[in-house]
Short mmCIF file of C-alpha atoms and ligand atoms in Angstrom, two decimals:
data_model
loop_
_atom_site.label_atom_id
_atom_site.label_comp_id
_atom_site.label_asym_id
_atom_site.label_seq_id
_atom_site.Cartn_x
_atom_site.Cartn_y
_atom_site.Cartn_z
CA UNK A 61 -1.83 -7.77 8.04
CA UNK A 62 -2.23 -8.45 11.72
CA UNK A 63 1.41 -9.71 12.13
CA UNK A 64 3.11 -6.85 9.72
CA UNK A 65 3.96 -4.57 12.34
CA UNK A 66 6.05 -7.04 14.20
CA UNK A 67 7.86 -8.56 11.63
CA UNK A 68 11.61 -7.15 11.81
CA UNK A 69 14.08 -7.34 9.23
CA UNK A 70 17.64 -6.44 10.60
CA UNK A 71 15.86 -4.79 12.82
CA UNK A 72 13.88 -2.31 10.91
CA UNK A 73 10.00 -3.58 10.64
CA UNK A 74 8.75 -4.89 7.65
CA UNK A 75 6.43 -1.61 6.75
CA UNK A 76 6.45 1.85 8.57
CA UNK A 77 4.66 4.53 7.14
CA UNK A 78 5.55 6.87 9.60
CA UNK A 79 4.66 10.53 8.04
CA UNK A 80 4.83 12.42 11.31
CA UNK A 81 8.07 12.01 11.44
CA UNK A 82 9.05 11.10 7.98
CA UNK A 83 10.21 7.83 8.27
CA UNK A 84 9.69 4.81 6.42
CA UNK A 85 10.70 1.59 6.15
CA UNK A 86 9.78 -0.94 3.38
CA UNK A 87 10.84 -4.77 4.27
CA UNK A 88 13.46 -3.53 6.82
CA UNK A 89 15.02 -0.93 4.59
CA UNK A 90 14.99 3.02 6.25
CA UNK A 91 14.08 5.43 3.77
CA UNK A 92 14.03 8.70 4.55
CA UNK A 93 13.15 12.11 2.88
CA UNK A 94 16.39 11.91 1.12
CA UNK A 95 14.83 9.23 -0.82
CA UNK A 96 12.30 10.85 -2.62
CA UNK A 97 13.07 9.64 -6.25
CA UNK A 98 13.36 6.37 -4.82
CA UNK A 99 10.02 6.70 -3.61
CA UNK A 100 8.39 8.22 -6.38
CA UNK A 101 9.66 5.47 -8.39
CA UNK A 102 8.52 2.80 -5.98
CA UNK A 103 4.83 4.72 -6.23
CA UNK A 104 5.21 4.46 -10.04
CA UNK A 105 6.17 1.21 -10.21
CA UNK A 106 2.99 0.30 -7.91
CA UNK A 107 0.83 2.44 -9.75
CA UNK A 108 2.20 0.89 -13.18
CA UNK A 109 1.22 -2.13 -12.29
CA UNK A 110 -1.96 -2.03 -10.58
CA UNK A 111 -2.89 -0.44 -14.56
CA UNK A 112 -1.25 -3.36 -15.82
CA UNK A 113 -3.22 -6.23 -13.72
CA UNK A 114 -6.34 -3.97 -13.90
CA UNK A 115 -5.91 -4.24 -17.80
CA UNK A 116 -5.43 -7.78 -17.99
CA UNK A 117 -7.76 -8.99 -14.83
CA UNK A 118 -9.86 -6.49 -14.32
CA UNK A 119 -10.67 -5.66 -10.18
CA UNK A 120 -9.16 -9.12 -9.10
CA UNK A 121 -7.35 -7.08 -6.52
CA UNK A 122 -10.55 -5.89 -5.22
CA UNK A 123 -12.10 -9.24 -4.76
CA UNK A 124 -9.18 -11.06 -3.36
CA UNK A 125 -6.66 -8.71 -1.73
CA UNK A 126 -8.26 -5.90 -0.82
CA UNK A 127 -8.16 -5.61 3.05
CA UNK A 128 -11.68 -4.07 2.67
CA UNK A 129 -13.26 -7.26 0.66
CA UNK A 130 -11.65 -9.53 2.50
CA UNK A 131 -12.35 -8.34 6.11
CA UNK A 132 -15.80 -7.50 5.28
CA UNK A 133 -16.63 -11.18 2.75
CA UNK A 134 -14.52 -13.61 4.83
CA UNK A 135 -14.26 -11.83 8.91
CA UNK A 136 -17.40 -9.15 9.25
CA UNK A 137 -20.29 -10.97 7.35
CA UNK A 138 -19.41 -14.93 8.59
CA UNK A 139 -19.54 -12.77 12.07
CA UNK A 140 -23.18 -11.27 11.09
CA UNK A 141 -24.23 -15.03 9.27
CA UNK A 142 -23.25 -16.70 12.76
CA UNK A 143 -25.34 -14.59 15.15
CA UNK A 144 -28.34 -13.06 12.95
CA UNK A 145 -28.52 -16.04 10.24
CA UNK A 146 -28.41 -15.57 6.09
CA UNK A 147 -29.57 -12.68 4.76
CA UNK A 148 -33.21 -13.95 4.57
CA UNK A 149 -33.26 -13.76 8.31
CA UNK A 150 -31.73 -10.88 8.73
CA UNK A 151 -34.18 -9.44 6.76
CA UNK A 152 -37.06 -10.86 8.96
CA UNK A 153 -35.15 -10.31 12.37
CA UNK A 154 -34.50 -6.40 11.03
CA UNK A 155 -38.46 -6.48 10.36
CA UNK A 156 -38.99 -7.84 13.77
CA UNK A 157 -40.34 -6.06 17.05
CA UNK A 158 -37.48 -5.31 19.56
CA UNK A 159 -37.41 -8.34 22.01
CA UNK A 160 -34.80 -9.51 24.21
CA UNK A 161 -33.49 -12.12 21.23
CA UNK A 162 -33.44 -9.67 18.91
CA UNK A 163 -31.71 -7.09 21.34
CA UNK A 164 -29.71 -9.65 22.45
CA UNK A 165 -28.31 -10.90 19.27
CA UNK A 166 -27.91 -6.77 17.81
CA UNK A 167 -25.82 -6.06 20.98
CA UNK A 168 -23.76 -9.06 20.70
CA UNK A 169 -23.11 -8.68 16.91
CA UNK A 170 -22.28 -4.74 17.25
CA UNK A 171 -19.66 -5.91 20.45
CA UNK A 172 -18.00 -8.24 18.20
CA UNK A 173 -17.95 -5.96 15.55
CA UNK A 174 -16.46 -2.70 18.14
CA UNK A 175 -13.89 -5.03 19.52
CA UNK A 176 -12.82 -6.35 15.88
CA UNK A 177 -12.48 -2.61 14.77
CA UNK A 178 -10.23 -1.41 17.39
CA UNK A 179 -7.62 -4.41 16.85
CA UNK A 180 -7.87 -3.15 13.13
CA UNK A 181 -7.68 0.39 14.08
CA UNK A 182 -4.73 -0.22 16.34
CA UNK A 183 -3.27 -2.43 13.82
CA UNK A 184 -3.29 0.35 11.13
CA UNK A 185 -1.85 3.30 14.21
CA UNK A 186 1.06 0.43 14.60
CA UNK A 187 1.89 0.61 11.05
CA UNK A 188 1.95 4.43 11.10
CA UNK A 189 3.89 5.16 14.01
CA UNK A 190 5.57 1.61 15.15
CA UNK A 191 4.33 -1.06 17.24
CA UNK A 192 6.92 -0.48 20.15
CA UNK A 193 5.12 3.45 20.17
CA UNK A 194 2.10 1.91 20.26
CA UNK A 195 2.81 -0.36 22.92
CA UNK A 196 4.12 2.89 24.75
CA UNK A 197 0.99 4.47 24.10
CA UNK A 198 -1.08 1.56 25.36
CA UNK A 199 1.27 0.95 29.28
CA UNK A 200 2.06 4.41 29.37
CA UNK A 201 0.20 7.08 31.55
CA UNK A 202 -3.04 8.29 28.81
CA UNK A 203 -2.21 11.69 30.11
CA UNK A 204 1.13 11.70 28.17
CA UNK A 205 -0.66 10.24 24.66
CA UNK A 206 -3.30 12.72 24.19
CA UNK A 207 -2.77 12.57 20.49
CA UNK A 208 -2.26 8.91 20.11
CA UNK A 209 -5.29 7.96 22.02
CA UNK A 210 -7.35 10.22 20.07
CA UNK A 211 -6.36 8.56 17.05
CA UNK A 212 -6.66 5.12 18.32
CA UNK A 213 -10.66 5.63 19.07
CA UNK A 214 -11.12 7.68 15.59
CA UNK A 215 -9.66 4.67 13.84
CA UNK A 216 -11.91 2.22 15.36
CA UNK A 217 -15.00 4.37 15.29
CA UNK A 218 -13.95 4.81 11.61
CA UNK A 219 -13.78 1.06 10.83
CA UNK A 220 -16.89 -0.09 12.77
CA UNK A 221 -18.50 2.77 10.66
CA UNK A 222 -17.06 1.06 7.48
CA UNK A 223 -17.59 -2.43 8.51
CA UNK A 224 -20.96 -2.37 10.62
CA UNK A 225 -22.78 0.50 8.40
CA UNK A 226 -20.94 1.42 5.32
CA UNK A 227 -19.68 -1.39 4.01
CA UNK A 228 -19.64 -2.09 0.14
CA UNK A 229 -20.34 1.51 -0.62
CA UNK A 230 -16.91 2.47 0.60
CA UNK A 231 -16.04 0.68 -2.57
CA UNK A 232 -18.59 2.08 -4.76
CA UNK A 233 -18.38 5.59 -3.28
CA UNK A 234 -14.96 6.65 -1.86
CA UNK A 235 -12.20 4.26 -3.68
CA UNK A 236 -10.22 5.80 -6.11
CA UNK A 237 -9.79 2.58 -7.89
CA UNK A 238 -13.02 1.56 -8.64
CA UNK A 239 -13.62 5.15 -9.72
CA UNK A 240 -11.06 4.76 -11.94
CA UNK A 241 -11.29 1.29 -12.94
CA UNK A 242 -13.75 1.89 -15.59
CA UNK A 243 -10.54 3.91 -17.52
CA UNK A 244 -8.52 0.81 -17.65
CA UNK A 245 -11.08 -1.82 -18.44
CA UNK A 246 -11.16 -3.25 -22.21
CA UNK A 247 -12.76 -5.73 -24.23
CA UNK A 248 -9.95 -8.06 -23.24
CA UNK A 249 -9.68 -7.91 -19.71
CA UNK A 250 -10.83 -10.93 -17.64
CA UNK A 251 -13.89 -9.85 -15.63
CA UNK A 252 -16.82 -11.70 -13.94
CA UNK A 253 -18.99 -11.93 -17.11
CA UNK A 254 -22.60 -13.17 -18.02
CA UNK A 255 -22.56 -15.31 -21.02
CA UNK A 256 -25.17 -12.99 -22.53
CA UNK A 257 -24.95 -15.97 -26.12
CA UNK A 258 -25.39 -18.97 -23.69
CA UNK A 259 -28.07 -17.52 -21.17
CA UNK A 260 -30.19 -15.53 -23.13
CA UNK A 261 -33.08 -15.20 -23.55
CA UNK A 262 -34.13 -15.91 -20.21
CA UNK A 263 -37.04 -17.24 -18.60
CA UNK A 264 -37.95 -19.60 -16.22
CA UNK A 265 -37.65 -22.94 -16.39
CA UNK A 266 -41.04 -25.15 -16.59
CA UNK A 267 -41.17 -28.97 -14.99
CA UNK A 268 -39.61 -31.43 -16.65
CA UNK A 269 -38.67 -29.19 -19.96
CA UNK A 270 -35.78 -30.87 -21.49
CA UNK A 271 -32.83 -28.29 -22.76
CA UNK A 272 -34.01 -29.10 -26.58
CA UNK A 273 -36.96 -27.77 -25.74
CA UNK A 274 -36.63 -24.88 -24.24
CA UNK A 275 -33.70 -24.28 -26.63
CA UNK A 276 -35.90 -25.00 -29.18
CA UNK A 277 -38.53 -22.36 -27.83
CA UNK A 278 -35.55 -19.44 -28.29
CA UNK A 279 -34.88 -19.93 -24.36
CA UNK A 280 -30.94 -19.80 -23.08
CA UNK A 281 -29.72 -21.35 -20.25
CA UNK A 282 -30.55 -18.63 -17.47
CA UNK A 283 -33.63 -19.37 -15.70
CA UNK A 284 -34.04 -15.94 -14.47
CA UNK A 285 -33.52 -17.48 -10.75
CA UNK A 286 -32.13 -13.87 -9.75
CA UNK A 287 -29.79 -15.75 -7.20
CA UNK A 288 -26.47 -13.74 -8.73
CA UNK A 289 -28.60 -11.08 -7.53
CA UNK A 290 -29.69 -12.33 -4.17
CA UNK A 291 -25.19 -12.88 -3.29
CA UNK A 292 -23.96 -10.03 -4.88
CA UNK A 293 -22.66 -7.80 -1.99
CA UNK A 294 -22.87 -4.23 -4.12
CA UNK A 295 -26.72 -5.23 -5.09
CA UNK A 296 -26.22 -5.30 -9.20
CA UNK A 297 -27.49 -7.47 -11.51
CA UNK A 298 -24.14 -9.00 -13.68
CA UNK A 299 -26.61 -9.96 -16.35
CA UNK A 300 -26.59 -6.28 -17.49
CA UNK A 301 -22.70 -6.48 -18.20
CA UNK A 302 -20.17 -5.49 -16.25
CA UNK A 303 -20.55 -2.45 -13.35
CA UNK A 304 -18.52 -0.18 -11.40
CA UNK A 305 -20.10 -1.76 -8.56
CA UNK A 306 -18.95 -5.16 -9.41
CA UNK A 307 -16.16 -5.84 -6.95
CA UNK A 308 -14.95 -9.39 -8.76
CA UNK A 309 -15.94 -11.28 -5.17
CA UNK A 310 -17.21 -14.26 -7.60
CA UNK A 311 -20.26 -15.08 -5.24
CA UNK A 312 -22.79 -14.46 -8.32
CA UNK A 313 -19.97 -17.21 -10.09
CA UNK A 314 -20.83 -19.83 -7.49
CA UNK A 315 -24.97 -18.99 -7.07
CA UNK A 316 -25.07 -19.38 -10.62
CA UNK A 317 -22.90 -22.63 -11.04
CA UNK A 318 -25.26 -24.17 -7.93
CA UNK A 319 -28.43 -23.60 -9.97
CA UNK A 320 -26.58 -24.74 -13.20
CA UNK A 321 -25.79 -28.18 -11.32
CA UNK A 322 -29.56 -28.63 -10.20
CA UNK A 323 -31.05 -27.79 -13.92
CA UNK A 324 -28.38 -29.90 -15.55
CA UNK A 325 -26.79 -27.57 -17.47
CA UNK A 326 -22.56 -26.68 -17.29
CA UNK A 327 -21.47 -24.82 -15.04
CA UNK A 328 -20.29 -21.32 -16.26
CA UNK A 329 -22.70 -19.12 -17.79
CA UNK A 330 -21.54 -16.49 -15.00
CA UNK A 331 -17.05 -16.83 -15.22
CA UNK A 332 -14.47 -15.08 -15.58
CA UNK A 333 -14.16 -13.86 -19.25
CA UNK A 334 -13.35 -11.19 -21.25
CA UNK A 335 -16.17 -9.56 -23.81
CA UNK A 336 -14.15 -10.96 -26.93
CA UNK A 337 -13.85 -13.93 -25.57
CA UNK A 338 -17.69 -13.74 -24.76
CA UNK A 339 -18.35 -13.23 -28.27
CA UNK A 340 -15.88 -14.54 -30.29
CA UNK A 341 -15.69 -18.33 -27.84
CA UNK A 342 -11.72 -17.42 -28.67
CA UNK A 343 -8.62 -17.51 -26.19
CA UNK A 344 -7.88 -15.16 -24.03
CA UNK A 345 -5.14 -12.18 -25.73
CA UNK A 346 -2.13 -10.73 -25.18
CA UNK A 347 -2.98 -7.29 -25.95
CA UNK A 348 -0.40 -4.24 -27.46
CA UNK A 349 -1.89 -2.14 -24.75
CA UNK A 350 -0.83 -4.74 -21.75
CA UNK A 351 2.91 -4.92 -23.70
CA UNK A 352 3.20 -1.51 -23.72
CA UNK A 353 2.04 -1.44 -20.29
CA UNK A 354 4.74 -4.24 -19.41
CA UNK A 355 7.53 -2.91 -21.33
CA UNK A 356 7.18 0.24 -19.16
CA UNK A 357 6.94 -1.57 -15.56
CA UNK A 358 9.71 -3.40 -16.16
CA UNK A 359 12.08 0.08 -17.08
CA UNK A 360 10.75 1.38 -13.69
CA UNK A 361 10.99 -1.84 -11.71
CA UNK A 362 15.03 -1.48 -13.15
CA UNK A 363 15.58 1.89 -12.50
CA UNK A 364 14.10 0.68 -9.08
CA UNK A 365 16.14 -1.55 -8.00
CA UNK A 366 19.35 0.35 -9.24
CA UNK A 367 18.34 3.60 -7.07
CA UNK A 368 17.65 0.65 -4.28
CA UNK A 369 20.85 -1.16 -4.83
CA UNK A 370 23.24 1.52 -5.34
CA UNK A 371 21.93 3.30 -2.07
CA UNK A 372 24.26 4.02 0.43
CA UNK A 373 24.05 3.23 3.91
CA UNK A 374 24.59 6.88 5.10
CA UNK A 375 23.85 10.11 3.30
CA UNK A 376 25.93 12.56 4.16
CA UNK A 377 25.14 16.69 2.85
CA UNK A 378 28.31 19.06 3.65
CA UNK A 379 27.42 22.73 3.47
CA UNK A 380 30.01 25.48 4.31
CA UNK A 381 29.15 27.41 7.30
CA UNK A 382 26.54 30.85 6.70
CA UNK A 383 28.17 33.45 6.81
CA UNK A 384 31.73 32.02 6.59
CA UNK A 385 34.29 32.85 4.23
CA UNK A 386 37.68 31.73 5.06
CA UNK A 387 40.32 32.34 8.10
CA UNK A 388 44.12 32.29 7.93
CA UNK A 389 46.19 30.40 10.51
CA UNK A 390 49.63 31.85 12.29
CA UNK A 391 51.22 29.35 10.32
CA UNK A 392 49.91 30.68 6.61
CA UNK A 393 47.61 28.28 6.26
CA UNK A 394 43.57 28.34 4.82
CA UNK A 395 40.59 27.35 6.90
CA UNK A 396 37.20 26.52 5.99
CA UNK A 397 34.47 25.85 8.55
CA UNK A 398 31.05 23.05 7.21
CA UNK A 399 28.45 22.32 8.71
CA UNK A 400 28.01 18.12 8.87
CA UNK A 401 24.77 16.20 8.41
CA UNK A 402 25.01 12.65 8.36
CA UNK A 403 21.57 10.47 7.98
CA UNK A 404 22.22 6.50 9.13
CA UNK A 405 19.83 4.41 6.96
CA UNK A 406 20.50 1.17 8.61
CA UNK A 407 19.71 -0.43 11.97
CA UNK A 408 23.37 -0.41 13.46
CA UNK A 409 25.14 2.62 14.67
CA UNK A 410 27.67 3.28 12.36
CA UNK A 411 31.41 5.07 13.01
CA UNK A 412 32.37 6.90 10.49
CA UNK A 413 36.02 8.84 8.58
CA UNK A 414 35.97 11.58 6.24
CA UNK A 415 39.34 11.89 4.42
CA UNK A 416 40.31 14.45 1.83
CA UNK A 417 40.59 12.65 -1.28
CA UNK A 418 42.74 14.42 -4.04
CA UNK A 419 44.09 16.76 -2.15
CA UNK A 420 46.73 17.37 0.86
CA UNK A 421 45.45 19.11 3.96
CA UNK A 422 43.75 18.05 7.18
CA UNK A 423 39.92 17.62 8.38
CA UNK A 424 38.94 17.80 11.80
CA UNK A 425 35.49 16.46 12.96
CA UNK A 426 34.47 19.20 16.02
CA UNK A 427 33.39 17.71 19.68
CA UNK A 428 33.95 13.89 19.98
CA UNK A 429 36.76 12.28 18.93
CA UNK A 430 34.86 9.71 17.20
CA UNK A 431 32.27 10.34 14.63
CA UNK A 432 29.62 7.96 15.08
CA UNK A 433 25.87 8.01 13.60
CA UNK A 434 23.36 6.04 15.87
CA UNK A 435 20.96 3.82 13.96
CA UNK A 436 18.20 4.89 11.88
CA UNK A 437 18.99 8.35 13.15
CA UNK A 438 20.28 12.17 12.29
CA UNK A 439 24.01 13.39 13.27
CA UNK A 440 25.25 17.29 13.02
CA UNK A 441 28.36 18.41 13.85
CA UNK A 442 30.77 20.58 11.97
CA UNK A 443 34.23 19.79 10.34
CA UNK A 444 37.37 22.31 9.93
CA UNK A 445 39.33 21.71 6.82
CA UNK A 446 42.73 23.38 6.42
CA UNK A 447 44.44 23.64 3.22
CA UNK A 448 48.27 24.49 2.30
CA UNK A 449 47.66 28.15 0.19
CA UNK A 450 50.19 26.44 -1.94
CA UNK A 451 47.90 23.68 -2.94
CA UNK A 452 44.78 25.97 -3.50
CA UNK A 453 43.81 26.44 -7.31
CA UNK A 454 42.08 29.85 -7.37
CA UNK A 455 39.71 31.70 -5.28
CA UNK A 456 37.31 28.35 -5.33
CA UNK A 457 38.71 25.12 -5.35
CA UNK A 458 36.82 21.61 -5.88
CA UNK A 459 37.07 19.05 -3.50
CA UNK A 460 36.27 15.28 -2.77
CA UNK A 461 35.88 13.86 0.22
CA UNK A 462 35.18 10.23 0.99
CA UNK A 463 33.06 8.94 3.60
CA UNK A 464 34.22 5.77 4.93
CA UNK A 465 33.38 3.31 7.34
CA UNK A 466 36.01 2.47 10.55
CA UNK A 467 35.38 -0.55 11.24
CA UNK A 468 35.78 -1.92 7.58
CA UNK A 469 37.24 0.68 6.05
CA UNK A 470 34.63 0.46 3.23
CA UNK A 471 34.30 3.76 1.35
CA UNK A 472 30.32 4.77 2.09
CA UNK A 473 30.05 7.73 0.22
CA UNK A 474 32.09 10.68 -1.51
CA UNK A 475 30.91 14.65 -1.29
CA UNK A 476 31.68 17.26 -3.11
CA UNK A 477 32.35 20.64 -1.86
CA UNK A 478 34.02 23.91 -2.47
CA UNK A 479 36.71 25.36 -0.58
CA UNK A 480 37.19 29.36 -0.51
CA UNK A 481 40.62 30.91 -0.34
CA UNK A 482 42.09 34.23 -1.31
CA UNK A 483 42.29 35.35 -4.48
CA UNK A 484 45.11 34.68 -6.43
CA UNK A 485 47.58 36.91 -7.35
S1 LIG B 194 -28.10 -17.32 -11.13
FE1 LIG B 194 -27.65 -17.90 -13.24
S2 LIG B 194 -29.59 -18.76 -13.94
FE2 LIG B 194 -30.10 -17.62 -12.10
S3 LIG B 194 -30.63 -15.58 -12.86
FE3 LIG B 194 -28.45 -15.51 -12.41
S4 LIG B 194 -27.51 -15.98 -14.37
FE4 LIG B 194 -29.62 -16.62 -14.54
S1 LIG B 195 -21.56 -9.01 -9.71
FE1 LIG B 195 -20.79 -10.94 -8.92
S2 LIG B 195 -18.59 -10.65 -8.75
FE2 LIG B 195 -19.51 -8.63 -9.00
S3 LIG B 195 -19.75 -7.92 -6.91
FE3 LIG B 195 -21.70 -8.88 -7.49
S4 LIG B 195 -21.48 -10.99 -6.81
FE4 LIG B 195 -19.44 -10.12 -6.76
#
């Protein structure tokens, strides 16, 4: 995450998200607003299969991968564990009078936290706008960055906020997933379960009872410890089935499997299971739901990489001149006048040749001599085609141009346009 924005591949970075300006680039490829279906299908194809994991694993992403989870579970709360102790004594430090430890250790803890927000913030503004603008922002004169500075200190107020106050509840509360997760959860998927047949009923466990006996007294293997409770970062109790809140972290996996090992029992009556496989003690299924679900990712991951592959490395969009019909040379000859937009998707500036393809006649590029679109960038110019009235076929007639490269002389594109002449007699 931290390293993202200075990755470069052929010299585009690996992710900009750039909306100001609309510009994007996905590992090192330029998309631009041009490539709206090829966007759309990219957001389909993510949204596709976040259903399709969510289905089958349930909020593994969540747990694992989210940048939330893991900067809060593995960065934020080590941070807080290391200066203010387990959550035991945080709990009795929070209950404490204010004295110079306390302050001490609060100040330190909330410094930590400030200075660990604004690399995050900063690292989010780089993937927005570019970490060579961001640089800018940082050497330059503030004066000149108004805007960017403002946004630098409302990102890292807003992720101290998350991280030092909010925390979990940004999960509970303002994720659309987990809002939504509850839609795409089955009796199949794999989720952190309670074996409800093996634990229950609960009760504590008395000194020296043997598991006959307390089996044999209708007990199951949970001792009603509470310890799943004590870890879980959202607060819930997994014994009472699975929860919006749950975030799939697994700590409740591990308190449980600790107090398993000291009572002498397997390890496992918190896992990862499905429901079915909760009741039924059967494998985990493939279901007709996840098929369907994977039939129709891998259509759009198809149609995907065709629109990706078949891409060209400049767009070009021709449009005859407003207001514009058609002019007649001394010589007898038809002119049209276009108007030239040429959009360079790649990171090398590219010279370009437009030649009339079917028909005879000439095309002249206006102002330089050589058409050449700088990298990653927008040309306009405008481009005189004169036709033979001998070779015209009506009042409107079709043509093709191609759009090649000059150094290789590979054909880039071909446009289709109209060219307007008198009418016929
Ligand atoms: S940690 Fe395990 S034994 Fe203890 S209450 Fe939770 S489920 Fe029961
Ligand atoms: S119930 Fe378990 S897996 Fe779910 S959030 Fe709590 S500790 Fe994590």
């Amino acid at each position: 995450m931290f390293t993202g924005p200075f990755i470069r591949i052929n010299g585009n970075p690996l992710l900009l998200i750039n909306v100001v300006e609309r510009r994007f680039s996905i590992l090192g490829q330029i998309f631009w607003p041009q490539d709206t279906v090829i966007f759309a299908v990219a957001m389909l194809v993510f949204l596709t299969a976040i259903i399709i994991f969510t289905t089958a694993f349930g909020r593994l992403w969540c747990g694992w991968t989210c940048p939330q989870t893991v900067m809060m579970e593995m960065v934020f709360r080590k941070i807080e564990y290391f200066i203010e102790g387990d959550a035991h004594e945080q709990r009795t430090l929070d209950a404490a009078p204010w004295t110079r430890k306390k302050i001490a250790k609060k100040l330190i803890k909330h410094a930590v936290f400030f200075g660990l927000s604004f690399i995050i913030g900063n690292t989010l503004l780089s993937y927005l706008i570019g970490s060579a603008d961001l640089f800018r922002i940082i050497t330059d004169n503030p004066l000149n960055h108004l805007v960017g500075l403002t946004f630098m200190v409302l990102f890292t107020l807003l992720f101290y906020a998350i991280f030092a106050r909010f925390r979990e509840q940004a999960c509970t509360f303002i994720c659309p997933y987990g809002r939504l997760q509850s839609t795409m959860l089955d009796e199949n998927t794999l989720v952190v379960a309670y074996d409800f047949k093996r634990g229950e009923k609960r009760g504590p466990l008395r000194r020296a009872q043997a598991a006959g006996e307390r089996h044999a007294a209708g007990f199951g293997d949970c001792i009603n410890c509470r310890q799943c409770v004590a870890v879980c970062p959202t607060g819930i109790d997994i014994r009472n089935g699975t929860q919006m809140e749950c975030v799939n972290c697994a700590a409740c996996i591990d308190a449980c499997d600790a107090v398993m090992d000291k009572i002498g029992r397997p390890r496992g009556l918190i896992r990862y299971a499905s429901l079915n496989r909760i009741q039924s003690g059967g494998p985990h299924r493939f279901t007709a739901r996840m098929t369907v679900y994977l039939a129709v990712l891998a259509a759009l991951v198809a149609i995907f990489l065709i629109l990706v592959f078949t891409r060209s490395d400049v767009e070009t969009i021709l449009l005859r001149a407003p207001g514009s019909l058609f002019q007649k040379t001394a010589d007898g000859k038809i002119e049209n006048l276009y108007l030239l937009k040429m959009i360079n998707k790649t990171a090398q500036d590219i010279a370009v040749e437009l030649k009339l393809e079917d028909i005879p006649g000439a095309l002249r590029v206006m102002g330089a001599g050589n058409l050449v679109v700088p990298a990653a960038q927008l040309a306009h110019t405008s481009v005189l085609i004169e036709l033979d009235s001998a070779t015209l076929r009506g009042a409107n007639t079709k043509l093709k141009i191609g759009v090649y490269s000059k150094s290789s002389g590979r054909l880039l594109g071909t446009i289709n346009t109209v060219f307007v002449g008198p009418r016929l007699q």
